[in-house]
Amino acid sequence: MSDLLNIAGKHYQSRLLVGTGKYADFAQTRAAIDASGAEIITVAIRRTNIGQNAGEPSLLDFLPPEEFTYLPNTAGCYSADDAVRTLRLARELLDGHKLVKLEVLGDPNTLYPNMIETLDAAKTLVKDGFDVMVYCSDDPIIAKQLEDIGCCAVMPLASLIGSGMGILNPWNLQIIIENAKVPVLVDAGVGTASDAAIAMELGCQGVLMNTAIAAARDPVLMAAAMKKAVEAGREAYLAGRMPKKLYSASPSSPTTGLIT
Amino acid sequence: MQLIINGKSRDFESANLSVADLVSALKLEGKRLAVEWNGEIVPRSRFFETQLSDGDKLEIVGAVGGG
C-alpha cells in the first residue's frame, strides 16, 4: 500500500519528522535519526564559531544534506523580521532550498508562538517563494488563515515546546484537521510513543518532534518506538476505528453452541 | 581594517579584503555557511568579487542541531 506524505509536491515515506538538537553528540544524533526513519530533519541557523576548533566536525558531516530533506527553522526568533532574515540565510546556506519551518516565539518562558508575527512572516516568505511549514497555536481560525496565506503545511502544538505534556486539546486539533486542505502535523509537546499514535489517529498527516526522542533515557530506542507509533497511528486512522459504546451487548465470541 | 563579524569587532592587516579572503583568513574554507554583509546576503558565487570596507558588519552562519 502506498500511503505517502505529500509536502509541497514532494512525497515522503515517513510521517515522522525529527529535530537534531539536544543529543549527547553527533553520533547519537545520527543513530537516533536512523532509528526514527525520518526523511525530513530540522536544523537551526546560528552564528558560526570563529577562531576556535576550525577543524571540528559539524552536524552536516553526520547528516549529509544529500541524504535528508533539511528543514531549517527559525527557533529563537521573536519577530517576523528576524524569522525572515534567518530563513533567507538558510536558503543561501542550503543552495536555494525552499522548504522551511517558520516559528516565531512570543515568550521565553513558555516558548508559546506569537501568531501575529507568525502570520506577518508567513506572508513575506510565501511571496518570496518559500515553501512554509508553520508552527502555530492550536487555534482553528489562525490555522485556516495560515493555509489561506499559502503555507504548505500547518503545524499546531500539541502542548508547549519541550514539555512532553502530550496532546492537551485533541478537539481543537480535530477541528483544524477537518477544515484543512494542506497537511496538518503536530509539532511540539509529544512526550512518548502513545502521544504520537494519538496525533496520527486524530488524522494528522505527520508528527514533528525533537525532545521526546533526544531527552529519553535511550534516545535511539525511543526513536524506534516513535517510528512504530506514527505508523501504527496512521494505519489505525486509515482503518477507521470502531465506534465507542459505553456498554457493548455484542460479544466477540459466538453466542450459540455454548456448553450448557 | 576593522570588521564587525558576528557581533564582535576584529582587526585585519590587509586593507584589501574580499569575502572569500575573509572566509579563508577565518579558516572557514570549505565549510557550509552563509554570509550577510551589511544586511544583504552575499551569494557564494560573489564571495570573490565582494570587497569589504572598514567598519562593515558581517554575519557568518551555519546549520546546527535544533528542533
XYZ file of C-alpha atoms in Angstrom:
327
model
C 0.000 0.000 0.000
C 1.455 3.331 -0.915
C 0.427 5.969 1.572
C 2.837 8.825 1.184
C 3.155 12.152 2.912
C 2.949 14.965 0.380
C 4.608 18.226 1.373
C 4.834 20.981 -1.229
C 4.604 18.476 -4.079
C 7.287 16.109 -2.786
C 6.453 12.666 -1.412
C 7.876 11.070 1.703
C 7.591 7.537 3.071
C 7.994 8.625 6.681
C 5.431 10.723 8.507
C 7.809 11.289 11.403
C 9.850 14.483 11.191
C 12.577 14.939 13.759
C 14.753 17.663 15.178
C 18.511 17.397 15.557
C 19.009 19.268 18.834
C 19.763 18.222 22.423
C 21.612 14.973 21.647
C 24.745 13.920 23.526
C 26.834 14.043 20.345
C 26.541 13.871 16.563
C 26.942 10.074 16.520
C 23.907 9.717 18.788
C 22.001 12.240 16.679
C 22.701 10.148 13.597
C 21.829 6.831 15.284
C 18.525 8.192 16.609
C 17.551 9.677 13.258
C 18.351 6.406 11.500
C 16.193 4.528 14.022
C 13.342 7.026 13.542
C 13.302 6.505 9.781
C 12.751 10.246 9.367
C 13.454 11.754 5.960
C 12.820 15.366 6.951
C 15.040 16.761 9.704
C 15.011 20.215 11.225
C 18.121 22.291 11.798
C 18.709 25.672 13.393
C 20.689 28.521 11.848
C 23.268 30.083 14.134
C 26.391 32.209 14.045
C 29.435 30.129 13.085
C 32.101 29.714 15.740
C 35.073 31.738 14.637
C 38.666 31.187 15.600
C 38.004 28.063 17.631
C 38.093 24.426 16.628
C 38.213 25.180 12.934
C 38.638 21.521 12.064
C 35.948 20.077 14.320
C 33.144 18.089 12.670
C 29.799 19.695 12.011
C 26.239 18.386 12.054
C 26.293 18.297 8.265
C 29.173 15.825 8.268
C 26.963 13.345 10.131
C 23.731 14.180 8.330
C 24.641 14.991 4.728
C 22.054 17.272 3.085
C 22.072 14.927 0.079
C 20.673 12.143 2.256
C 17.920 14.037 4.102
C 15.469 16.818 3.411
C 16.647 19.646 5.598
C 14.033 21.774 7.267
C 15.778 24.907 8.534
C 13.857 26.518 11.377
C 13.618 29.942 12.956
C 13.863 28.753 16.553
C 14.754 31.614 18.848
C 13.214 34.301 16.621
C 10.785 36.665 18.326
C 9.878 38.890 15.365
C 8.746 38.394 11.788
C 11.808 40.304 10.539
C 14.252 38.049 12.400
C 12.489 34.928 11.149
C 12.511 36.080 7.521
C 16.167 37.121 7.766
C 17.106 33.731 9.251
C 15.332 31.752 6.539
C 16.816 33.821 3.719
C 20.247 32.975 5.128
C 19.172 29.335 5.390
C 18.148 29.333 1.744
C 21.585 30.616 0.762
C 23.275 28.150 3.106
C 21.395 25.217 1.585
C 21.804 26.198 -2.070
C 18.391 27.696 -2.743
C 16.439 25.177 -0.662
C 12.811 26.395 -0.360
C 11.244 24.174 2.312
C 11.400 25.825 5.737
C 9.861 25.677 9.183
C 8.610 29.029 10.404
C 8.198 29.609 14.106
C 8.035 32.991 15.786
C 8.036 32.800 19.540
C 6.219 35.134 21.861
C 7.519 34.331 25.310
C 10.844 32.879 26.513
C 9.305 31.014 29.450
C 6.627 29.074 27.603
C 8.013 29.368 24.036
C 4.386 29.959 23.051
C 4.198 31.187 19.457
C 3.401 34.807 18.601
C 0.789 34.281 15.907
C 0.570 37.936 14.840
C 4.277 37.968 13.957
C 3.991 34.451 12.506
C 1.205 35.495 10.108
C 3.262 38.508 9.057
C 6.387 36.419 8.409
C 4.387 33.743 6.576
C 3.039 36.334 4.114
C 6.533 37.639 3.338
C 8.051 34.175 2.981
C 5.294 32.799 0.733
C 5.618 35.885 -1.517
C 9.370 35.314 -1.565
C 8.878 31.779 -2.938
C 9.442 29.720 0.210
C 7.504 26.526 0.974
C 6.476 27.313 4.531
C 5.654 24.694 7.146
C 4.402 26.785 10.003
C 4.429 26.151 13.738
C 1.291 27.605 15.291
C -1.053 27.626 18.230
C -3.960 25.172 18.062
C -6.408 27.919 17.094
C -8.516 26.706 14.136
C -9.048 30.239 12.794
C -5.329 31.060 12.782
C -4.572 27.692 11.189
C -7.013 28.457 8.385
C -5.514 31.910 7.874
C -2.029 30.415 7.575
C -3.344 27.991 4.967
C -5.028 30.864 3.076
C -1.742 32.793 3.054
C -0.256 29.825 1.206
C 1.652 27.835 3.823
C 2.278 24.286 2.580
C 1.636 22.712 5.997
C 0.250 23.902 9.312
C 1.821 22.514 12.467
C -0.133 23.222 15.628
C 1.374 22.455 19.010
C 0.060 19.509 20.998
C 1.454 21.210 24.109
C 4.370 23.537 24.807
C 7.746 23.010 23.106
C 9.907 20.596 25.051
C 7.203 19.961 27.666
C 6.383 16.355 26.788
C 2.851 17.022 28.036
C 1.226 15.229 25.111
C -1.952 16.202 23.290
C -3.835 18.580 25.537
C -6.582 19.661 23.172
C -7.486 16.901 20.725
C -10.755 18.679 19.931
C -9.028 21.752 18.536
C -6.626 19.585 16.561
C -9.571 17.719 15.118
C -11.264 20.943 14.002
C -8.026 22.113 12.381
C -7.597 18.778 10.597
C -11.204 18.690 9.379
C -11.002 22.186 7.904
C -7.521 21.971 6.398
C -6.718 21.372 2.751
C -2.975 21.266 3.451
C -1.237 18.702 5.662
C -1.621 19.213 9.406
C 1.283 17.967 11.519
C 1.565 18.052 15.277
C 4.706 19.954 16.196
C 5.790 20.173 19.818
C 4.574 18.582 23.005
C 4.823 14.882 22.189
C 6.303 13.077 25.195
C 6.091 9.406 24.398
C 5.013 6.982 21.704
C 1.318 6.928 22.589
C 1.142 10.717 22.105
C 2.442 10.319 18.561
C -0.020 7.484 17.882
C -2.932 9.604 19.157
C -1.898 12.516 16.942
C -1.916 10.212 13.925
C -5.212 8.581 14.914
C -6.770 12.047 15.003
C -5.858 12.349 11.324
C -2.644 14.308 11.429
C -0.531 13.832 8.317
C 2.620 13.651 10.407
C 4.339 14.459 13.665
C 7.409 16.594 14.289
C 9.377 16.054 17.483
C 12.793 16.521 18.991
C 12.934 16.463 22.795
C 10.723 13.379 23.153
C 13.491 11.403 21.455
C 16.601 13.331 22.500
C 15.648 13.553 26.180
C 14.611 9.898 26.529
C 16.925 7.755 28.633
C 17.696 5.773 25.472
C 17.138 8.148 22.547
C 17.819 5.552 19.845
C 15.279 3.116 21.303
C 12.718 5.908 21.705
C 13.290 6.914 18.079
C 12.422 3.362 17.041
C 9.324 3.455 19.260
C 8.208 6.741 17.690
C 8.598 5.301 14.197
C 6.259 2.430 15.105
C 3.821 4.719 16.920
C 3.465 7.041 13.940
C 2.990 4.079 11.605
C 0.502 2.388 13.937
C -1.457 5.596 14.457
C -1.605 6.234 10.728
C -2.808 2.701 9.976
C -5.428 2.920 12.723
C -6.651 6.210 11.248
C -6.853 4.713 7.757
C -8.506 1.557 9.074
C -11.235 3.586 10.768
C -11.758 2.798 14.407
C -14.885 1.128 15.746
C -17.437 3.437 17.293
C -17.162 3.910 21.037
C -20.003 2.364 23.037
C -20.392 2.673 26.774
C -21.770 -0.875 27.011
C -21.325 -3.402 24.272
C -24.034 -6.036 24.018
C -22.171 -7.623 21.163
C -19.659 -10.226 22.415
C -16.759 -11.206 20.177
C -17.388 -14.945 20.591
C -20.387 -16.852 19.194
C -23.476 -16.806 21.393
C -24.546 -20.207 20.097
C -23.069 -23.619 20.840
C -22.446 -22.845 24.471
C -21.792 -25.885 26.643
C -24.739 -25.988 28.989
C 40.753 47.382 8.614
C 38.204 46.687 11.252
C 35.199 44.462 10.640
C 32.290 43.532 12.900
C 31.878 39.787 12.496
C 29.053 38.022 14.307
C 28.763 40.973 16.664
C 32.487 41.129 17.520
C 35.000 43.639 16.258
C 38.085 42.150 14.555
C 41.145 43.788 13.046
C 42.729 42.713 9.772
C 46.114 43.842 8.494
C 45.092 43.905 4.868
C 43.133 46.910 3.608
C 42.050 44.921 0.590
C 39.837 42.034 1.605
C 37.098 40.204 -0.289
C 34.514 37.952 1.368
C 36.472 34.988 0.001
C 39.688 36.338 1.606
C 37.865 36.781 4.893
C 36.466 33.244 4.855
C 39.956 31.946 4.233
C 41.502 34.181 6.934
C 38.985 32.828 9.435
C 39.838 29.242 8.416
C 36.264 28.606 7.318
C 37.113 27.494 3.787
C 35.115 24.510 2.616
C 32.552 24.878 5.409
C 28.925 25.222 4.501
C 27.999 28.736 5.556
C 26.035 31.794 4.529
C 27.249 35.358 4.739
C 25.289 38.523 5.342
C 27.179 41.732 4.589
C 25.727 44.988 5.961
C 22.297 43.368 5.998
C 22.492 41.885 2.489
C 23.100 38.228 1.717
C 26.211 37.624 -0.369
C 25.702 34.600 -2.631
C 28.624 32.187 -2.596
C 29.212 32.932 -6.270
C 30.025 36.544 -5.362
C 32.466 35.893 -2.494
C 35.485 36.733 -4.678
C 34.160 39.951 -6.165
C 32.669 41.386 -2.958
C 35.238 43.790 -1.481
C 34.924 44.714 2.181
C 35.440 48.148 3.695
C 36.427 49.353 7.142
C 33.503 49.129 9.581
C 31.475 46.601 7.546
C 29.177 44.339 9.514
C 29.116 40.655 8.665
C 27.127 37.706 9.885
C 28.529 34.275 9.114
C 26.086 31.480 9.887
C 25.828 27.724 9.612
C 23.394 24.917 10.380
C 23.399 23.428 13.884
C 21.249 20.901 15.730
C 17.775 22.179 16.510
C 14.134 21.200 16.671
